[in-house]
Short mmCIF file of C-alpha atoms in Angstrom, two decimals:
data_model
loop_
_atom_site.label_atom_id
_atom_site.label_comp_id
_atom_site.label_asym_id
_atom_site.label_seq_id
_atom_site.Cartn_x
_atom_site.Cartn_y
_atom_site.Cartn_z
CA MET A 1 -12.29 -5.16 5.74
CA THR A 2 -13.31 -1.77 7.01
CA GLY A 3 -11.37 0.40 9.40
CA ASP A 4 -12.00 0.22 13.11
CA ALA A 5 -10.31 1.56 16.24
CA ALA A 6 -7.66 -1.18 16.19
CA ARG A 7 -7.01 -0.92 12.45
CA PRO A 8 -8.00 2.48 11.05
CA VAL A 9 -7.99 3.14 7.32
CA LEU A 10 -4.95 5.25 6.46
CA ALA A 11 -6.24 6.26 3.02
CA SER A 12 -8.36 5.12 0.09
CA THR A 13 -7.36 4.88 -3.54
CA PRO A 14 -9.54 6.48 -6.25
CA ASP A 15 -10.73 3.03 -7.34
CA GLY A 16 -12.01 2.16 -3.85
CA TYR A 17 -9.24 0.13 -2.25
CA GLU A 18 -8.29 0.89 1.36
CA ILE A 19 -4.76 1.27 2.69
CA TYR A 20 -3.87 0.23 6.23
CA GLY A 21 -0.68 0.28 8.30
CA GLY A 22 2.66 1.96 7.86
CA LYS A 23 2.79 3.43 11.34
CA CYS A 24 4.57 0.68 13.32
CA ASP A 25 6.57 -1.46 10.92
CA GLY A 26 6.44 0.49 7.65
CA VAL A 27 4.34 -2.14 5.86
CA TYR A 28 1.20 -0.94 4.09
CA VAL A 29 -1.68 -3.32 3.31
CA ILE A 30 -4.09 -2.82 0.39
CA ALA A 31 -7.55 -4.36 0.73
CA GLU A 32 -10.87 -4.24 -1.02
CA ARG A 33 -13.47 -2.31 0.91
CA ASP A 34 -15.27 -4.99 2.97
CA GLY A 35 -13.21 -7.62 1.19
CA PRO A 36 -9.95 -9.50 1.00
CA VAL A 37 -6.39 -8.21 1.13
CA VAL A 38 -5.04 -7.78 -2.41
CA GLY A 39 -1.52 -6.60 -1.66
CA ALA A 40 1.14 -5.17 0.62
CA PHE A 41 4.19 -2.95 0.12
CA TYR A 42 7.09 -1.44 2.05
CA ALA A 43 10.01 0.97 1.50
CA VAL A 44 13.30 -0.70 0.58
CA PRO A 45 15.76 0.01 3.41
CA GLY A 46 18.73 2.09 2.26
CA SER A 47 17.21 2.80 -1.18
CA PRO A 48 15.29 6.09 -1.14
CA ASN A 49 12.07 6.13 -3.16
CA TRP A 50 12.19 2.38 -3.98
CA TRP A 51 9.31 0.21 -2.81
CA ARG A 52 8.78 -3.58 -2.87
CA GLY A 53 5.46 -5.29 -2.68
CA HIS A 54 3.03 -7.92 -3.81
CA THR A 55 -0.33 -7.25 -5.48
CA PHE A 56 -2.72 -9.55 -7.32
CA GLY A 57 -0.22 -12.42 -7.18
CA LYS A 58 2.71 -10.45 -8.62
CA VAL A 59 5.88 -9.38 -6.82
CA ARG A 60 6.98 -5.92 -7.93
CA GLN A 61 9.47 -3.19 -7.17
CA VAL A 62 8.60 0.39 -8.11
CA PHE A 63 10.32 3.76 -7.94
CA GLN A 64 8.19 6.62 -6.62
CA PRO A 65 10.00 9.95 -7.12
CA GLY A 66 9.51 13.02 -4.94
CA ASP A 67 7.68 13.13 -1.66
CA VAL A 68 6.34 9.74 -0.73
CA ASP A 69 2.56 9.54 -0.52
CA PRO A 70 1.28 6.04 0.44
CA PRO A 71 -1.87 6.31 -1.74
CA ALA A 72 0.28 7.22 -4.76
CA VAL A 73 2.60 4.28 -4.10
CA ALA A 74 -0.44 2.00 -3.68
CA GLU A 75 -1.78 3.15 -7.06
CA ARG A 76 1.55 2.27 -8.68
CA PHE A 77 1.36 -1.22 -7.19
CA MET A 78 -2.29 -1.59 -8.22
CA SER A 79 -1.63 -0.79 -11.89
CA ARG A 80 -1.48 -4.09 -13.68
#
């Protein structure tokens, strides 16, 4: 899954995963470069700095303090 005009890559994590989305509905998708989707996450409405998501078959909720940076949140979800 590589970015294209309809679905540009928002960012990449240091370990090579790509992050898509966030612009329209607030949902971010994590995918392997040229591969399958491995997760998705979104901000919890009404709960600043809390995020819910699903990666590698696990549902998780994480707290990301400070300014929200989607790649940093993705890394938190990717840590097993």
